[in-house]
C-alpha cells in the first residue's frame, strides 16, 4: 500500500458540472475561467479533488456527454491552455483533478460518425436481419440490418432516454437504407464498437493526452456498457432497465478486458493515475468485479445514493457494499448527489399528503427520481435530512463525492419552463419524463448580480428560482448554522480527526453499534493517538435516546442532540 498514491481511498471529491458552476464570460453558461475564479472557494471548502463533468467539444445534446473531440476543450467552456492552467492552479493548492471520459458512445458530430454517415451502407435487401455491417468507417459503431426487410429495428433494445435504441441510416439517395445504428442513449450518441482495435487504441491515446497534461484520473461514464452481447439478442421481458448481465447491453463480461488495459496504462505513470467507474450494476458482488486489482480503482456506490430515508436499509446497504468491495480489496465510495439525480434535499423531502409514508425508490432513479415530482413536499424536513445524510456520509470510511451546490443545501428545481428544459429524456419523451435539469441549475454565489454572482446578470441557460438568494455562498458563509458552514466544518474535522481516516491502511469493516428502528449508530475506532468517534443518525419520526453517548463534536443542526436525545432527521458526531 502506498499512502501517497492511494489518496483516492479516502478523499473528498467535489463534482463540478461546468455548465452550471460559474460563468466568467457571461454568456449564460459556466466556463473554465469561472472555475478558475473559484479555486480559492474550493480550497476553503476543504475538498481533496475535483471531478469535472465533460469539458470536450460537443453539440451539447446531452450536456456534453455527447463528445465530438476527446482531445480538446469545448469553445463555450474555454481553451486547452485555460484547461491546463486550471489543472496547475488546482494542483498548486493541493487539489487533485479527475475528468470525465465517455467511452460508450461518441456524439454524432464526432469525425468518425460523420465519416460513417458519408459512407452509406449498401441497401442489400437480401441481407438477413441483424447481420452486421462492419466495413470501413461503420466498423467503429454498431450498424445492423433491420428486421422485416430492414423496415424495423434489429432488436427490441430501448434507449435509456426513451424509445428504441436504434436509428435508421439513409442510403446515398436519401432513402431509408434498412440499416440501423445503435444508440443506448440519445440518437445523437451512437455506441462505439469496442471489439474494434482502432477504437481501443484511440482511447489509449486520449488517456495519455490528458495524463500527460497532469490529470490525476478519470471518472468513466457508463463503465458497464461497453460490450454488447454477441448476436444482439432481444432483451428478455422485464429486464429492460435491469443493470445486470441478464441485460444484453449492460455488464457483459467482455468489457473487463478494456478496464485491464486502461489500468495497465494508468500504472505506467508515477504516481499512478486513477479511475472511478460509473457502473450501475447489481448485485454488489458483480459491481465489485469492476474494482478487481488489475481493473478500476473505485466505483460509485449507487445503492447508497438510492437508499430511502431509513436507518435499517442504510445499515444494510453500507454493510453489503463494503463487504462486496472488500472481496476485491477495494474501498467503498459514498455519494448522495450527482448531475443525474434529484438533489438530496428534495429526494428525502416527504410528500405533504403523507408525511409518514416513505416510498422506496422504484429503481428508475437514474434520470432523476421522477415519482410524484409535481406533488408538494415538505422541503424543510428534506433539507434537514440532506444535512444529516451528508454528515453521516462524511464520517463513513472511504472516499465521498459531493456534487456542486450540495454544500449549499440546494433543492431540486421543479418549475423550469418546458421550453427551457434541455435534458434529452424530457425532449425524447415530449415532457412525459421531467428529466434531470432540476439539479443542474446555475449556482448562486453572492448577491452582486441578478444571477446571484453566477455571471454579471446575463440570462442563464436554466433559470434560478426567485428565492435562491438565501442559498448564495456569500450569504451562507456569514451564517454559522448554514449548510455551507456545516460542510466546511465537517471537511475540516475530517482532516483533523485521525479516526475519520485510516482506510489507506486497509479495508476495515465498520464497527456497528446499533441499528435500531430509526437509529443508525457506528464507531470509527481510535487511531494514531486520536480518540474514537461515534456517529449517530435518527431517520425515525420520534426523538430517540442514544444509549451510548459522549460529548458532541458536530451536529447536523444546532441543538439537535440534547441530554442524550437525538431529534428526528439529524446526525451527530460524538466522542466515543
Ligand atoms: O444505465 C443506466 C441504468 O442501468 C443509467 O443509469 C446510465 O448508466 C446512466 O444514466 C448513465 O449516465 C451517464 O451517461 C449518460 C449521461 O446522460 C449522464 O449524464 C451520465 O452521468 C450518457 O452519456
mmCIF file of N, CA, C and O and ligand atoms in Angstrom, residues 15 17 51 53-54 62-66 100 102 104-105 160-161 184-186 189 219-224 240-244 247 249-250 278-281 302 306 338-340 363 365-367 423-424 436 440, ligand 1:
data_model
loop_
_atom_site.group_PDB
_atom_site.id
_atom_site.type_symbol
_atom_site.label_atom_id
_atom_site.label_comp_id
_atom_site.label_asym_id
_atom_site.label_seq_id
_atom_site.Cartn_x
_atom_site.Cartn_y
_atom_site.Cartn_z
ATOM 1 N N UNK A 15 -17.726 17.299 -7.299
ATOM 2 C CA UNK A 15 -18.088 17.262 -8.724
ATOM 3 C C UNK A 15 -18.451 18.649 -9.240
ATOM 4 O O UNK A 15 -19.357 19.304 -8.720
ATOM 5 N N UNK A 17 -19.945 20.573 -12.453
ATOM 6 C CA UNK A 17 -20.714 20.435 -13.695
ATOM 7 C C UNK A 17 -20.521 21.767 -14.417
ATOM 8 O O UNK A 17 -21.112 22.786 -14.037
ATOM 9 N N UNK A 51 -13.837 16.486 -9.567
ATOM 10 C CA UNK A 51 -14.175 15.709 -10.766
ATOM 11 C C UNK A 51 -14.970 16.667 -11.653
ATOM 12 O O UNK A 51 -16.001 17.182 -11.239
ATOM 13 N N UNK A 53 -17.197 17.259 -14.883
ATOM 14 C CA UNK A 53 -18.035 16.626 -15.908
ATOM 15 C C UNK A 53 -17.550 17.094 -17.287
ATOM 16 O O UNK A 53 -16.792 18.060 -17.375
ATOM 17 N N UNK A 54 -17.964 16.433 -18.391
ATOM 18 C CA UNK A 54 -17.287 16.642 -19.673
ATOM 19 C C UNK A 54 -17.086 18.100 -20.090
ATOM 20 O O UNK A 54 -18.004 18.905 -20.033
ATOM 21 N N UNK A 62 -26.595 16.260 -25.050
ATOM 22 C CA UNK A 62 -26.733 15.644 -23.734
ATOM 23 C C UNK A 62 -25.738 16.325 -22.783
ATOM 24 O O UNK A 62 -24.972 15.677 -22.076
ATOM 25 N N UNK A 63 -25.766 17.646 -22.818
ATOM 26 C CA UNK A 63 -24.975 18.477 -21.898
ATOM 27 C C UNK A 63 -23.491 18.083 -21.862
ATOM 28 O O UNK A 63 -22.866 18.120 -20.811
ATOM 29 N N UNK A 64 -22.942 17.689 -22.997
ATOM 30 C CA UNK A 64 -21.505 17.409 -23.058
ATOM 31 C C UNK A 64 -21.166 15.929 -22.972
ATOM 32 O O UNK A 64 -20.020 15.541 -23.231
ATOM 33 N N UNK A 65 -22.152 15.078 -22.595
ATOM 34 C CA UNK A 65 -21.918 13.628 -22.597
ATOM 35 C C UNK A 65 -22.034 13.085 -24.031
ATOM 36 O O UNK A 65 -22.130 11.890 -24.252
ATOM 37 N N UNK A 66 -22.048 14.004 -24.971
ATOM 38 C CA UNK A 66 -22.004 13.670 -26.397
ATOM 39 C C UNK A 66 -20.748 14.365 -26.936
ATOM 40 O O UNK A 66 -20.757 15.536 -27.271
ATOM 41 N N UNK A 100 -13.980 13.639 -16.739
ATOM 42 C CA UNK A 100 -14.901 12.613 -17.213
ATOM 43 C C UNK A 100 -14.381 12.053 -18.525
ATOM 44 O O UNK A 100 -13.769 12.778 -19.300
ATOM 45 N N UNK A 102 -16.013 9.548 -21.780
ATOM 46 C CA UNK A 102 -17.273 8.952 -22.240
ATOM 47 C C UNK A 102 -16.950 7.945 -23.338
ATOM 48 O O UNK A 102 -16.966 8.278 -24.529
ATOM 49 N N UNK A 104 -18.472 4.941 -24.044
ATOM 50 C CA UNK A 104 -19.527 4.078 -24.589
ATOM 51 C C UNK A 104 -20.032 4.568 -25.946
ATOM 52 O O UNK A 104 -20.422 3.777 -26.794
ATOM 53 N N UNK A 105 -20.012 5.896 -26.108
ATOM 54 C CA UNK A 105 -20.569 6.463 -27.348
ATOM 55 C C UNK A 105 -19.848 7.762 -27.673
ATOM 56 O O UNK A 105 -19.279 8.399 -26.793
ATOM 57 N N UNK A 160 -32.049 4.492 -23.053
ATOM 58 C CA UNK A 160 -32.231 4.934 -21.660
ATOM 59 C C UNK A 160 -33.112 6.192 -21.621
ATOM 60 O O UNK A 160 -33.836 6.426 -20.656
ATOM 61 N N UNK A 161 -33.072 6.977 -22.673
ATOM 62 C CA UNK A 161 -33.847 8.223 -22.686
ATOM 63 C C UNK A 161 -35.265 8.049 -23.244
ATOM 64 O O UNK A 161 -35.975 9.024 -23.446
ATOM 65 N N UNK A 184 -27.646 3.548 -27.224
ATOM 66 C CA UNK A 184 -28.281 3.206 -25.950
ATOM 67 C C UNK A 184 -28.798 4.475 -25.266
ATOM 68 O O UNK A 184 -29.748 4.438 -24.488
ATOM 69 N N UNK A 185 -28.173 5.613 -25.577
ATOM 70 C CA UNK A 185 -28.684 6.884 -25.032
ATOM 71 C C UNK A 185 -29.384 7.638 -26.173
ATOM 72 O O UNK A 185 -30.129 7.025 -26.936
ATOM 73 N N UNK A 186 -29.126 8.927 -26.333
ATOM 74 C CA UNK A 186 -29.827 9.704 -27.356
ATOM 75 C C UNK A 186 -29.389 9.278 -28.766
ATOM 76 O O UNK A 186 -28.281 8.769 -28.947
ATOM 77 N N UNK A 189 -26.015 10.055 -29.868
ATOM 78 C CA UNK A 189 -24.906 9.405 -29.153
ATOM 79 C C UNK A 189 -24.716 7.953 -29.624
ATOM 80 O O UNK A 189 -25.011 7.004 -28.889
ATOM 81 N N UNK A 219 -13.209 9.808 -14.337
ATOM 82 C CA UNK A 219 -14.490 9.191 -13.991
ATOM 83 C C UNK A 219 -14.999 8.614 -15.312
ATOM 84 O O UNK A 219 -15.060 9.318 -16.331
ATOM 85 N N UNK A 220 -15.272 7.316 -15.303
ATOM 86 C CA UNK A 220 -15.637 6.643 -16.555
ATOM 87 C C UNK A 220 -17.149 6.552 -16.694
ATOM 88 O O UNK A 220 -17.820 5.865 -15.916
ATOM 89 N N UNK A 221 -17.665 7.244 -17.702
ATOM 90 C CA UNK A 221 -19.103 7.268 -17.952
ATOM 91 C C UNK A 221 -19.583 5.900 -18.441
ATOM 92 O O UNK A 221 -18.949 5.277 -19.297
ATOM 93 N N UNK A 222 -20.707 5.436 -17.892
ATOM 94 C CA UNK A 222 -21.342 4.188 -18.325
ATOM 95 C C UNK A 222 -20.315 3.052 -18.450
ATOM 96 O O UNK A 222 -20.221 2.383 -19.486
ATOM 97 N N UNK A 223 -19.562 2.843 -17.385
ATOM 98 C CA UNK A 223 -18.487 1.841 -17.421
ATOM 99 C C UNK A 223 -19.021 0.422 -17.587
ATOM 100 O O UNK A 223 -18.261 -0.499 -17.853
ATOM 101 N N UNK A 224 -20.336 0.251 -17.421
ATOM 102 C CA UNK A 224 -20.923 -1.090 -17.547
ATOM 103 C C UNK A 224 -21.513 -1.328 -18.924
ATOM 104 O O UNK A 224 -22.206 -2.326 -19.150
ATOM 105 N N UNK A 240 -35.417 -5.002 -19.155
ATOM 106 C CA UNK A 240 -35.067 -3.765 -19.841
ATOM 107 C C UNK A 240 -34.233 -2.764 -19.039
ATOM 108 O O UNK A 240 -33.233 -2.255 -19.508
ATOM 109 N N UNK A 241 -34.664 -2.468 -17.829
ATOM 110 C CA UNK A 241 -33.939 -1.453 -17.068
ATOM 111 C C UNK A 241 -32.979 -2.080 -16.065
ATOM 112 O O UNK A 241 -32.458 -1.411 -15.181
ATOM 113 N N UNK A 242 -32.760 -3.383 -16.220
ATOM 114 C CA UNK A 242 -32.020 -4.116 -15.208
ATOM 115 C C UNK A 242 -30.516 -4.039 -15.474
ATOM 116 O O UNK A 242 -30.035 -4.581 -16.462
ATOM 117 N N UNK A 243 -29.756 -3.364 -14.611
ATOM 118 C CA UNK A 243 -28.324 -3.245 -14.888
ATOM 119 C C UNK A 243 -27.549 -4.481 -14.453
ATOM 120 O O UNK A 243 -26.618 -4.414 -13.668
ATOM 121 N N UNK A 244 -27.927 -5.636 -14.968
ATOM 122 C CA UNK A 244 -27.198 -6.862 -14.667
ATOM 123 C C UNK A 244 -26.806 -7.501 -15.982
ATOM 124 O O UNK A 244 -27.233 -7.082 -17.047
ATOM 125 N N UNK A 247 -29.121 -8.337 -18.878
ATOM 126 C CA UNK A 247 -29.453 -7.366 -19.906
ATOM 127 C C UNK A 247 -28.342 -7.388 -20.960
ATOM 128 O O UNK A 247 -27.177 -7.185 -20.626
ATOM 129 N N UNK A 249 -27.115 -5.468 -23.040
ATOM 130 C CA UNK A 249 -26.219 -4.341 -23.299
ATOM 131 C C UNK A 249 -25.589 -3.759 -22.033
ATOM 132 O O UNK A 249 -24.911 -2.747 -22.085
ATOM 133 N N UNK A 250 -25.818 -4.378 -20.901
ATOM 134 C CA UNK A 250 -25.137 -3.944 -19.673
ATOM 135 C C UNK A 250 -24.296 -5.073 -19.096
ATOM 136 O O UNK A 250 -24.678 -6.245 -19.172
ATOM 137 N N UNK A 278 -18.459 4.750 -13.270
ATOM 138 C CA UNK A 278 -19.894 4.944 -13.149
ATOM 139 C C UNK A 278 -20.535 3.675 -13.685
ATOM 140 O O UNK A 278 -20.723 3.509 -14.883
ATOM 141 N N UNK A 279 -20.768 2.725 -12.798
ATOM 142 C CA UNK A 279 -21.353 1.449 -13.222
ATOM 143 C C UNK A 279 -22.588 1.183 -12.369
ATOM 144 O O UNK A 279 -22.485 1.059 -11.160
ATOM 145 N N UNK A 280 -23.728 1.150 -13.034
ATOM 146 C CA UNK A 280 -24.983 0.856 -12.328
ATOM 147 C C UNK A 280 -25.206 -0.647 -12.452
ATOM 148 O O UNK A 280 -25.958 -1.087 -13.319
ATOM 149 N N UNK A 281 -24.527 -1.411 -11.606
ATOM 150 C CA UNK A 281 -24.582 -2.864 -11.746
ATOM 151 C C UNK A 281 -24.990 -3.486 -10.419
ATOM 152 O O UNK A 281 -24.525 -3.083 -9.372
ATOM 153 N N UNK A 302 -23.944 3.400 -5.926
ATOM 154 C CA UNK A 302 -25.294 3.875 -6.226
ATOM 155 C C UNK A 302 -26.376 3.306 -5.293
ATOM 156 O O UNK A 302 -27.357 3.992 -5.040
ATOM 157 N N UNK A 306 -29.266 5.583 -3.605
ATOM 158 C CA UNK A 306 -30.690 5.270 -3.770
ATOM 159 C C UNK A 306 -31.385 4.852 -2.487
ATOM 160 O O UNK A 306 -32.593 4.595 -2.499
ATOM 161 N N UNK A 338 -25.580 13.688 -7.706
ATOM 162 C CA UNK A 338 -24.787 13.994 -8.899
ATOM 163 C C UNK A 338 -25.706 14.692 -9.901
ATOM 164 O O UNK A 338 -26.847 15.036 -9.554
ATOM 165 N N UNK A 339 -25.225 14.874 -11.121
ATOM 166 C CA UNK A 339 -25.976 15.650 -12.106
ATOM 167 C C UNK A 339 -27.099 14.848 -12.756
ATOM 168 O O UNK A 339 -27.753 15.355 -13.663
ATOM 169 N N UNK A 340 -27.308 13.608 -12.333
ATOM 170 C CA UNK A 340 -28.344 12.764 -12.942
ATOM 171 C C UNK A 340 -29.537 12.515 -12.021
ATOM 172 O O UNK A 340 -30.499 11.873 -12.437
ATOM 173 N N UNK A 363 -36.382 2.169 -8.571
ATOM 174 C CA UNK A 363 -35.323 1.701 -9.458
ATOM 175 C C UNK A 363 -35.145 2.575 -10.689
ATOM 176 O O UNK A 363 -34.278 2.357 -11.498
ATOM 177 N N UNK A 365 -34.409 5.732 -10.609
ATOM 178 C CA UNK A 365 -33.875 6.960 -10.046
ATOM 179 C C UNK A 365 -32.827 7.605 -10.937
ATOM 180 O O UNK A 365 -32.541 8.786 -10.819
ATOM 181 N N UNK A 366 -32.294 6.833 -11.863
ATOM 182 C CA UNK A 366 -31.085 7.285 -12.539
ATOM 183 C C UNK A 366 -31.270 8.550 -13.359
ATOM 184 O O UNK A 366 -30.349 9.288 -13.554
ATOM 185 N N UNK A 367 -32.430 8.793 -13.867
ATOM 186 C CA UNK A 367 -32.629 10.008 -14.638
ATOM 187 C C UNK A 367 -33.424 11.020 -13.825
ATOM 188 O O UNK A 367 -34.285 11.713 -14.324
ATOM 189 N N UNK A 423 -32.769 18.449 -21.086
ATOM 190 C CA UNK A 423 -32.429 17.032 -20.956
ATOM 191 C C UNK A 423 -33.084 16.224 -22.082
ATOM 192 O O UNK A 423 -34.296 16.318 -22.291
ATOM 193 N N UNK A 424 -32.266 15.404 -22.798
ATOM 194 C CA UNK A 424 -32.864 14.582 -23.858
ATOM 195 C C UNK A 424 -33.978 13.667 -23.354
ATOM 196 O O UNK A 424 -34.878 13.303 -24.135
ATOM 197 N N UNK A 436 -33.531 15.694 -15.938
ATOM 198 C CA UNK A 436 -32.542 15.986 -14.899
ATOM 199 C C UNK A 436 -32.135 17.449 -14.788
ATOM 200 O O UNK A 436 -31.206 17.772 -14.056
ATOM 201 N N UNK A 440 -29.409 20.829 -12.199
ATOM 202 C CA UNK A 440 -28.318 21.411 -12.993
ATOM 203 C C UNK A 440 -28.422 22.926 -13.091
ATOM 204 O O UNK A 440 -27.798 23.543 -13.946
HETATM 205 O O1 LIG B 1 -27.578 2.516 -17.342
HETATM 206 C C1 LIG B 1 -28.257 3.053 -16.555
HETATM 207 C C2 LIG B 1 -29.110 2.254 -15.675
HETATM 208 O O2 LIG B 1 -28.708 0.945 -15.741
HETATM 209 C C3 LIG B 1 -28.265 4.529 -16.496
HETATM 210 O O3 LIG B 1 -28.483 4.913 -15.224
HETATM 211 C C4 LIG B 1 -26.960 5.087 -17.011
HETATM 212 O O4 LIG B 1 -25.868 4.393 -16.527
HETATM 213 C C5 LIG B 1 -26.776 6.482 -16.617
HETATM 214 O O5 LIG B 1 -27.878 7.223 -16.972
HETATM 215 C C6 LIG B 1 -25.540 6.976 -17.346
HETATM 216 O O6 LIG B 1 -25.316 8.330 -17.079
HETATM 217 C C7 LIG B 1 -24.193 8.897 -17.685
HETATM 218 O O7 LIG B 1 -24.199 8.746 -19.093
HETATM 219 C C8 LIG B 1 -25.252 9.392 -19.790
HETATM 220 C C9 LIG B 1 -25.390 10.857 -19.399
HETATM 221 O O8 LIG B 1 -26.591 11.372 -19.896
HETATM 222 C C10 LIG B 1 -25.358 11.031 -17.898
HETATM 223 O O9 LIG B 1 -25.400 12.394 -17.568
HETATM 224 C C11 LIG B 1 -24.124 10.363 -17.378
HETATM 225 O O10 LIG B 1 -23.939 10.526 -15.992
HETATM 226 C C12 LIG B 1 -24.948 9.262 -21.256
HETATM 227 O O11 LIG B 1 -23.622 9.650 -21.501
#
